[in-house]
Tab-separated table of C-alpha atoms and ligand atoms in Angstrom:
chain	number	residue	atom	x	y	z
A	1	MET	CA	12.535	73.140	21.432
A	2	ARG	CA	16.242	72.380	21.281
A	3	ILE	CA	16.627	69.039	23.055
A	4	VAL	CA	19.732	67.157	24.240
A	5	ILE	CA	19.446	63.353	24.450
A	6	THR	CA	22.236	61.378	26.097
A	7	GLY	CA	22.441	57.742	25.053
A	8	ALA	CA	21.047	58.868	21.692
A	9	ALA	CA	22.526	55.872	19.856
A	10	GLY	CA	20.902	53.397	22.228
A	11	PHE	CA	17.691	51.451	21.768
A	12	LEU	CA	15.422	53.935	23.573
A	13	GLY	CA	17.505	57.054	22.916
A	14	SER	CA	17.381	56.595	19.147
A	15	HIS	CA	13.598	56.092	19.136
A	16	LEU	CA	13.240	59.239	21.236
A	17	CYS	CA	15.361	61.167	18.719
A	18	ASP	CA	13.012	60.051	15.927
A	19	HIS	CA	9.868	60.917	17.847
A	20	LEU	CA	11.063	64.363	18.945
A	21	LEU	CA	12.358	65.219	15.448
A	22	ASP	CA	8.934	64.188	14.081
A	23	ASP	CA	7.360	66.559	16.598
A	24	GLY	CA	9.398	69.375	14.972
A	25	HIS	CA	12.142	69.832	17.579
A	26	GLU	CA	15.875	70.189	17.080
A	27	VAL	CA	17.759	67.258	18.647
A	28	ILE	CA	21.350	67.118	19.859
A	29	GLY	CA	22.369	63.500	20.436
A	30	MET	CA	25.265	62.322	22.589
A	31	ASP	CA	26.676	58.846	23.028
A	32	ASN	CA	30.054	57.217	23.646
A	33	PHE	CA	28.993	53.979	21.893
A	34	ILE	CA	30.007	51.673	24.750
A	35	THR	CA	26.590	50.051	24.427
A	36	GLY	CA	24.835	52.158	21.777
A	37	SER	CA	25.406	51.684	18.059
A	38	PRO	CA	26.009	54.190	15.230
A	39	ASP	CA	23.593	52.045	13.152
A	40	ASN	CA	20.688	53.235	15.312
A	41	ILE	CA	21.156	56.863	14.268
A	42	ALA	CA	22.685	56.404	10.788
A	43	HIS	CA	19.350	57.363	9.179
A	44	LEU	CA	19.523	60.776	10.907
A	45	ALA	CA	22.877	61.774	9.372
A	46	THR	CA	21.232	63.950	6.723
A	47	ASN	CA	18.563	65.420	8.987
A	48	GLU	CA	19.516	69.068	9.461
A	49	LYS	CA	17.608	69.247	12.749
A	50	PHE	CA	19.817	66.502	14.217
A	51	SER	CA	23.388	66.884	15.391
A	52	PHE	CA	25.572	64.388	17.169
A	53	TYR	CA	28.487	64.592	19.605
A	54	LYS	CA	30.491	61.535	20.590
A	55	ARG	CA	30.775	62.151	24.329
A	56	ASP	CA	31.072	60.315	27.622
A	57	VAL	CA	28.529	62.183	29.743
A	58	SER	CA	30.381	61.153	32.902
A	59	ASN	CA	32.729	63.976	31.921
A	60	TYR	CA	31.760	67.636	31.825
A	61	ILE	CA	29.402	68.322	28.932
A	62	PHE	CA	29.252	71.558	27.021
A	63	VAL	CA	26.530	72.448	24.542
A	64	PRO	CA	26.780	75.737	22.631
A	65	GLY	CA	23.605	77.826	22.414
A	66	LYS	CA	20.237	77.585	24.098
A	67	VAL	CA	18.922	74.241	25.339
A	68	ASP	CA	15.269	73.765	26.312
A	69	ALA	CA	15.275	70.150	27.493
A	70	ILE	CA	17.720	67.385	28.449
A	71	LEU	CA	16.836	63.701	28.470
A	72	HIS	CA	19.405	61.548	30.257
A	73	PHE	CA	19.256	58.050	28.739
A	74	ALA	CA	22.941	57.121	28.714
A	75	SER	CA	23.651	53.924	30.652
A	76	PRO	CA	24.369	50.248	30.147
A	77	ALA	CA	21.090	48.494	30.981
A	78	SER	CA	21.301	44.755	30.354
A	79	PRO	CA	21.476	42.522	33.444
A	80	ASN	CA	22.992	39.570	31.593
A	81	PRO	CA	26.386	38.599	33.114
A	82	GLN	CA	27.429	36.951	29.835
A	83	SER	CA	26.834	40.080	27.777
A	84	ARG	CA	29.810	42.319	27.026
A	85	SER	CA	27.471	45.322	26.952
A	86	GLY	CA	25.694	44.395	30.188
A	87	TYR	CA	26.302	46.289	33.386
A	88	PHE	CA	28.018	43.314	35.086
A	89	ASN	CA	30.899	43.847	32.713
A	90	LEU	CA	30.735	47.644	32.810
A	91	PRO	CA	30.154	48.205	36.535
A	92	ILE	CA	32.154	51.402	37.037
A	93	GLN	CA	30.908	52.990	33.789
A	94	THR	CA	27.339	52.159	34.860
A	95	MET	CA	27.736	53.849	38.224
A	96	LYS	CA	29.443	56.847	36.621
A	97	ALA	CA	26.727	57.259	33.976
A	98	GLY	CA	24.038	57.197	36.705
A	99	ALA	CA	25.890	59.379	39.197
A	100	LEU	CA	28.329	61.715	37.394
A	101	GLY	CA	26.350	61.675	34.134
A	102	THR	CA	23.160	62.658	35.939
A	103	HIS	CA	25.041	65.378	37.829
A	104	ASN	CA	26.442	66.845	34.607
A	105	CYS	CA	23.045	66.765	32.894
A	106	LEU	CA	21.376	68.408	35.885
A	107	GLY	CA	24.070	71.083	35.924
A	108	LEU	CA	23.387	71.755	32.254
A	109	ALA	CA	19.626	71.889	32.904
A	110	ARG	CA	20.211	74.330	35.736
A	111	ILE	CA	22.312	76.848	33.794
A	112	GLN	CA	20.040	76.511	30.766
A	113	ASN	CA	16.828	76.730	32.792
A	114	ALA	CA	15.769	73.646	30.837
A	115	ARG	CA	13.337	70.788	31.514
A	116	PHE	CA	15.233	67.667	32.656
A	117	LEU	CA	14.005	64.100	32.235
A	118	LEU	CA	15.775	61.204	33.933
A	119	ALA	CA	15.490	57.694	32.491
A	120	SER	CA	15.003	55.673	35.640
A	121	THR	CA	13.892	52.086	35.844
A	122	SER	CA	11.681	49.477	37.463
A	123	GLU	CA	14.993	48.142	38.800
A	124	ILE	CA	14.827	50.758	41.539
A	125	TYR	CA	12.091	48.525	43.025
A	126	GLY	CA	14.626	45.655	43.139
A	127	ASP	CA	13.041	42.296	43.917
A	128	PRO	CA	9.713	43.824	44.956
A	129	GLU	CA	7.763	42.782	48.032
A	130	VAL	CA	4.608	44.545	46.848
A	131	HIS	CA	2.759	43.864	43.665
A	132	PRO	CA	2.105	45.580	41.295
A	133	GLN	CA	4.702	48.296	41.851
A	134	ALA	CA	3.348	51.799	42.366
A	135	GLU	CA	5.649	54.830	42.521
A	136	SER	CA	5.052	55.080	46.280
A	137	TYR	CA	6.840	51.724	46.852
A	138	PRO	CA	10.449	52.482	47.906
A	139	GLY	CA	11.893	49.173	46.685
A	140	ASN	CA	13.907	46.215	47.917
A	141	VAL	CA	17.493	46.561	46.736
A	142	ASP	CA	20.651	45.063	48.252
A	143	PRO	CA	23.347	47.761	47.898
A	144	ILE	CA	26.041	45.150	47.314
A	145	GLY	CA	23.901	42.693	45.329
A	146	THR	CA	24.799	41.604	41.824
A	147	ARG	CA	22.449	44.141	40.219
A	148	ALA	CA	23.409	46.947	42.584
A	149	VAL	CA	25.692	48.858	40.221
A	150	TYR	CA	22.704	49.618	38.029
A	151	ASP	CA	19.939	49.747	40.636
A	152	GLU	CA	21.797	51.961	43.086
A	153	ALA	CA	23.141	54.248	40.347
A	154	LYS	CA	19.563	54.864	39.210
A	155	ARG	CA	18.346	55.288	42.788
A	156	PHE	CA	21.104	57.829	43.396
A	157	ALA	CA	20.207	59.526	40.095
A	158	GLU	CA	16.601	59.882	41.264
A	159	SER	CA	17.727	61.353	44.614
A	160	LEU	CA	20.033	63.820	42.887
A	161	THR	CA	17.276	64.805	40.479
A	162	MET	CA	14.873	65.527	43.337
A	163	ALA	CA	17.631	67.455	45.149
A	164	TYR	CA	18.125	69.692	42.104
A	165	HIS	CA	14.391	70.170	41.887
A	166	ARG	CA	13.891	70.931	45.573
A	167	PHE	CA	17.076	72.900	46.208
A	168	HIS	CA	17.734	74.608	42.854
A	169	ASN	CA	14.152	74.583	41.564
A	170	VAL	CA	15.169	72.819	38.339
A	171	ASN	CA	12.206	71.660	36.249
A	172	THR	CA	12.883	67.933	36.569
A	173	SER	CA	10.994	64.752	35.774
A	174	ILE	CA	11.652	61.039	36.314
A	175	VAL	CA	10.339	58.146	34.249
A	176	ARG	CA	10.563	54.621	35.670
A	177	ILE	CA	10.834	52.388	32.642
A	178	PHE	CA	9.647	48.774	32.781
A	179	ASN	CA	10.748	46.001	30.382
A	180	THR	CA	10.581	47.316	26.826
A	181	TYR	CA	11.264	45.708	23.460
A	182	GLY	CA	11.273	46.529	19.786
A	183	PRO	CA	13.477	47.248	16.781
A	184	ARG	CA	17.050	48.429	17.510
A	185	MET	CA	17.535	46.284	20.603
A	186	ASP	CA	21.053	44.951	20.700
A	187	LEU	CA	20.799	41.343	19.587
A	188	GLU	CA	23.716	40.395	21.814
A	189	ASP	CA	22.713	42.173	25.003
A	190	GLY	CA	21.409	38.952	26.508
A	191	ARG	CA	17.984	40.142	27.572
A	192	ALA	CA	15.007	37.826	27.352
A	193	LEU	CA	13.463	39.251	24.199
A	194	PRO	CA	16.478	39.566	21.858
A	195	ASN	CA	17.834	36.235	23.134
A	196	MET	CA	14.617	34.385	22.543
A	197	ILE	CA	13.688	36.013	19.227
A	198	LYS	CA	17.151	35.202	17.929
A	199	GLN	CA	16.834	31.591	19.078
A	200	ALA	CA	13.328	31.317	17.579
A	201	LEU	CA	14.315	32.780	14.210
A	202	LEU	CA	17.282	30.397	14.043
A	203	GLY	CA	14.988	27.443	14.826
A	204	GLN	CA	16.629	26.759	18.192
A	205	PRO	CA	14.949	25.962	21.530
A	206	LEU	CA	14.365	29.025	23.715
A	207	THR	CA	16.398	29.215	26.932
A	208	VAL	CA	14.164	29.767	29.939
A	209	TYR	CA	16.169	30.602	33.059
A	210	GLY	CA	14.994	28.779	36.182
A	211	ASP	CA	11.485	27.321	36.052
A	212	GLY	CA	10.129	30.277	34.040
A	213	SER	CA	7.585	31.208	36.713
A	214	GLN	CA	9.195	34.623	37.269
A	215	THR	CA	7.054	37.343	35.688
A	216	ARG	CA	7.644	40.456	33.606
A	217	SER	CA	5.379	42.905	31.781
A	218	PHE	CA	6.677	43.814	28.319
A	219	CYS	CA	5.975	47.135	26.619
A	220	PHE	CA	6.413	47.867	22.918
A	221	VAL	CA	8.880	50.693	22.326
A	222	ASP	CA	6.466	53.028	20.462
A	223	ASP	CA	4.077	52.969	23.421
A	224	LEU	CA	6.903	53.648	25.843
A	225	VAL	CA	8.327	56.558	23.852
A	226	ASP	CA	4.858	58.061	23.542
A	227	GLY	CA	4.516	57.999	27.352
A	228	ILE	CA	7.980	59.492	27.904
A	229	VAL	CA	7.302	62.357	25.514
A	230	LYS	CA	3.990	63.063	27.261
A	231	LEU	CA	5.889	63.242	30.548
A	232	LEU	CA	8.459	65.582	28.993
A	233	TYR	CA	5.703	67.934	27.818
A	234	SER	CA	3.965	67.850	31.221
A	235	ASP	CA	4.932	69.764	34.346
A	236	GLU	CA	5.124	66.678	36.583
A	237	HIS	CA	8.143	66.387	38.897
A	238	TYR	CA	7.544	63.119	40.741
A	239	PRO	CA	8.382	59.681	39.283
A	240	VAL	CA	5.969	58.127	36.802
A	241	ASN	CA	5.943	54.431	35.868
A	242	ILE	CA	5.711	53.810	32.137
A	243	GLY	CA	5.198	50.232	31.018
A	244	ASN	CA	2.671	47.700	29.853
A	245	PRO	CA	0.796	46.184	32.823
A	246	ASN	CA	0.125	42.903	31.005
A	247	GLU	CA	2.073	40.609	33.334
A	248	MET	CA	3.090	37.122	32.243
A	249	SER	CA	5.482	34.403	33.280
A	250	ILE	CA	8.718	34.086	31.312
A	251	LEU	CA	7.498	30.642	30.269
A	252	GLN	CA	4.311	32.145	28.759
A	253	PHE	CA	6.453	34.796	27.127
A	254	ALA	CA	8.685	32.145	25.524
A	255	GLU	CA	5.646	30.189	24.334
A	256	THR	CA	4.219	33.341	22.714
A	257	ILE	CA	7.497	33.933	20.864
A	258	ASN	CA	7.512	30.353	19.590
A	259	MET	CA	3.896	30.692	18.483
A	260	VAL	CA	4.361	34.017	16.659
A	261	THR	CA	7.574	32.942	14.910
A	262	GLY	CA	6.316	29.419	14.163
A	263	ASN	CA	9.340	27.926	15.945
A	264	THR	CA	8.842	24.249	16.689
A	265	ALA	CA	12.107	23.675	18.599
A	266	GLY	CA	10.395	24.220	21.978
A	267	ILE	CA	11.968	25.388	25.217
A	268	ILE	CA	14.917	24.287	27.336
A	269	TYR	CA	15.320	25.094	31.007
A	270	VAL	CA	18.711	26.326	32.145
A	271	ASP	CA	20.025	27.548	35.503
A	272	ALA	CA	18.331	30.625	36.946
A	273	ARG	CA	20.368	33.764	36.323
A	274	SER	CA	20.999	34.622	39.980
A	275	ALA	CA	19.325	34.643	43.336
A	276	ARG	CA	18.611	38.315	42.689
A	277	ASP	CA	16.583	37.825	39.505
A	278	PRO	CA	13.391	39.707	40.452
A	279	GLN	CA	10.525	37.243	40.764
A	280	ARG	CA	7.617	39.494	39.822
A	281	ARG	CA	7.388	42.760	37.978
A	282	GLN	CA	4.312	44.670	36.878
A	283	PRO	CA	3.844	48.424	36.680
A	284	ASP	CA	0.960	50.138	38.387
A	285	ILE	CA	0.309	52.829	35.746
A	286	THR	CA	-2.443	54.723	37.584
A	287	ARG	CA	-0.289	57.852	37.756
A	288	ALA	CA	0.567	57.737	34.035
A	289	LYS	CA	-3.127	57.336	33.213
A	290	THR	CA	-4.239	60.135	35.516
A	291	ILE	CA	-1.470	62.676	34.955
A	292	LEU	CA	-0.498	61.984	31.330
A	293	ASN	CA	-3.642	60.334	29.975
A	294	TRP	CA	-1.321	57.561	28.791
A	295	GLU	CA	-1.597	53.812	28.641
A	296	SER	CA	-0.004	51.165	26.432
A	297	LYS	CA	-1.904	50.127	23.307
A	298	VAL	CA	0.169	47.462	21.552
A	299	ASN	CA	-0.223	43.867	22.778
A	300	LEU	CA	2.671	41.398	22.824
A	301	GLU	CA	1.719	39.532	19.670
A	302	GLU	CA	1.376	42.756	17.649
A	303	GLY	CA	4.600	44.153	19.085
A	304	LEU	CA	6.474	40.957	18.215
A	305	ARG	CA	5.181	41.111	14.647
A	306	PHE	CA	6.364	44.746	14.387
A	307	SER	CA	9.803	43.759	15.743
A	308	ILE	CA	10.554	40.554	13.833
A	309	PRO	CA	11.593	42.201	10.511
A	310	TYR	CA	14.353	44.110	12.336
A	311	PHE	CA	15.693	40.974	14.033
A	312	LYS	CA	15.548	39.044	10.744
A	313	GLN	CA	17.508	41.765	8.992
A	314	LYS	CA	20.163	41.764	11.759
A	315	LEU	CA	20.447	37.987	11.489
A	316	GLY	CA	20.635	38.116	7.701
A	317	ILE	CA	17.445	36.050	7.332
A	318	ALA	CA	15.237	36.977	4.360
B	401	UDP	N1	15.488	35.173	30.779
B	401	UDP	C1	15.285	33.878	30.304
B	401	UDP	N2	15.974	33.488	29.183
B	401	UDP	C2	16.818	34.310	28.490
B	401	UDP	C3	17.022	35.624	28.982
B	401	UDP	C4	16.334	36.028	30.123
B	401	UDP	O1	14.519	33.095	30.887
B	401	UDP	O2	17.394	33.837	27.475
B	401	UDP	C5	14.725	35.619	31.980
B	401	UDP	C6	15.563	36.301	33.067
B	401	UDP	O3	16.083	35.359	33.993
B	401	UDP	C7	14.528	37.212	33.707
B	401	UDP	C8	13.572	37.570	32.569
B	401	UDP	O4	13.817	36.601	31.532
B	401	UDP	O5	13.797	36.509	34.704
B	401	UDP	C9	13.784	38.964	31.990
B	401	UDP	O6	15.159	39.143	31.766
B	401	UDP	P1	15.773	40.401	31.007
B	401	UDP	O7	17.214	40.091	30.791
B	401	UDP	O8	14.986	40.691	29.787
B	401	UDP	O9	15.691	41.650	31.973
B	401	UDP	P2	15.220	41.944	33.489
B	401	UDP	O10	13.739	42.039	33.441
B	401	UDP	O11	15.670	40.817	34.382
B	401	UDP	O12	15.863	43.220	33.836
């Protein structure tokens, strides 16, 4: 296949490029580098099956020749208000990537008669009132809340995707991605894992926001990408959760990082991020198991050990 990936220089986009090139496809990457990094795709520069266009997908996108699939992964995604690359500081770009970017990608999929895959998110469930979150749960999102620019952009993107499927019969798919970690995460994006690994490797105490009782379920990137590619190759049109269902409190998560890195500086508690920090998050992956025969394989300790060399290299630690 000839596959377009938007957000190709991002954490997930770049891993998808690698996986799809390994599967023998030709990949056309696009990114405007507002949150992605050229470093993430530098190793592909000499790969003749990979080409790259620096583009803002909120503007009209043109791709010469036949395209068989489009994966729309371009968007800021970090909820940290302090992070320059987080969506708090890129609110309009975030809404445009989710709304106009999705529209442009769907238009391309339509004229190309291509498979379309939307990178959606567990954030569409907001601060969930049901637990774990199955795809049938419509979510609890405040349209003017602090996370709304991301959550509502992705919710709109899902609606638009289903409209193109139902009205134009485009071959669409939607993955709802839960917390994911691994090599190529932006060290400065302020999310729990890069923040805490950085602190641990520098021998500093880990910052736990609030009392640390809020939960997340962390998936290693290779598992996630494997699930997304299975969804791409399937003929499913309705949303599928992909994530690791191993739920833990952020405090347990921090303790695991300290244990795996051998950090003895402990933990400090700082103010909770915001009233809208979701309190519990765990994917129900029944649909992924049934439809895609997929489930996560890598546990947190293993995934951390796979990730640490990358973070050390970025921090200049031998
Ligand atoms: N968090 C924390 N310390 C940090 C960064 C994040 O305790 O240094 C918490 C944050 O408040 C949230 C959870 O970790 O409850 C996961 O945050 P992340 O930024 O990774 O993404 P989210 O799951 O909220 O989208």
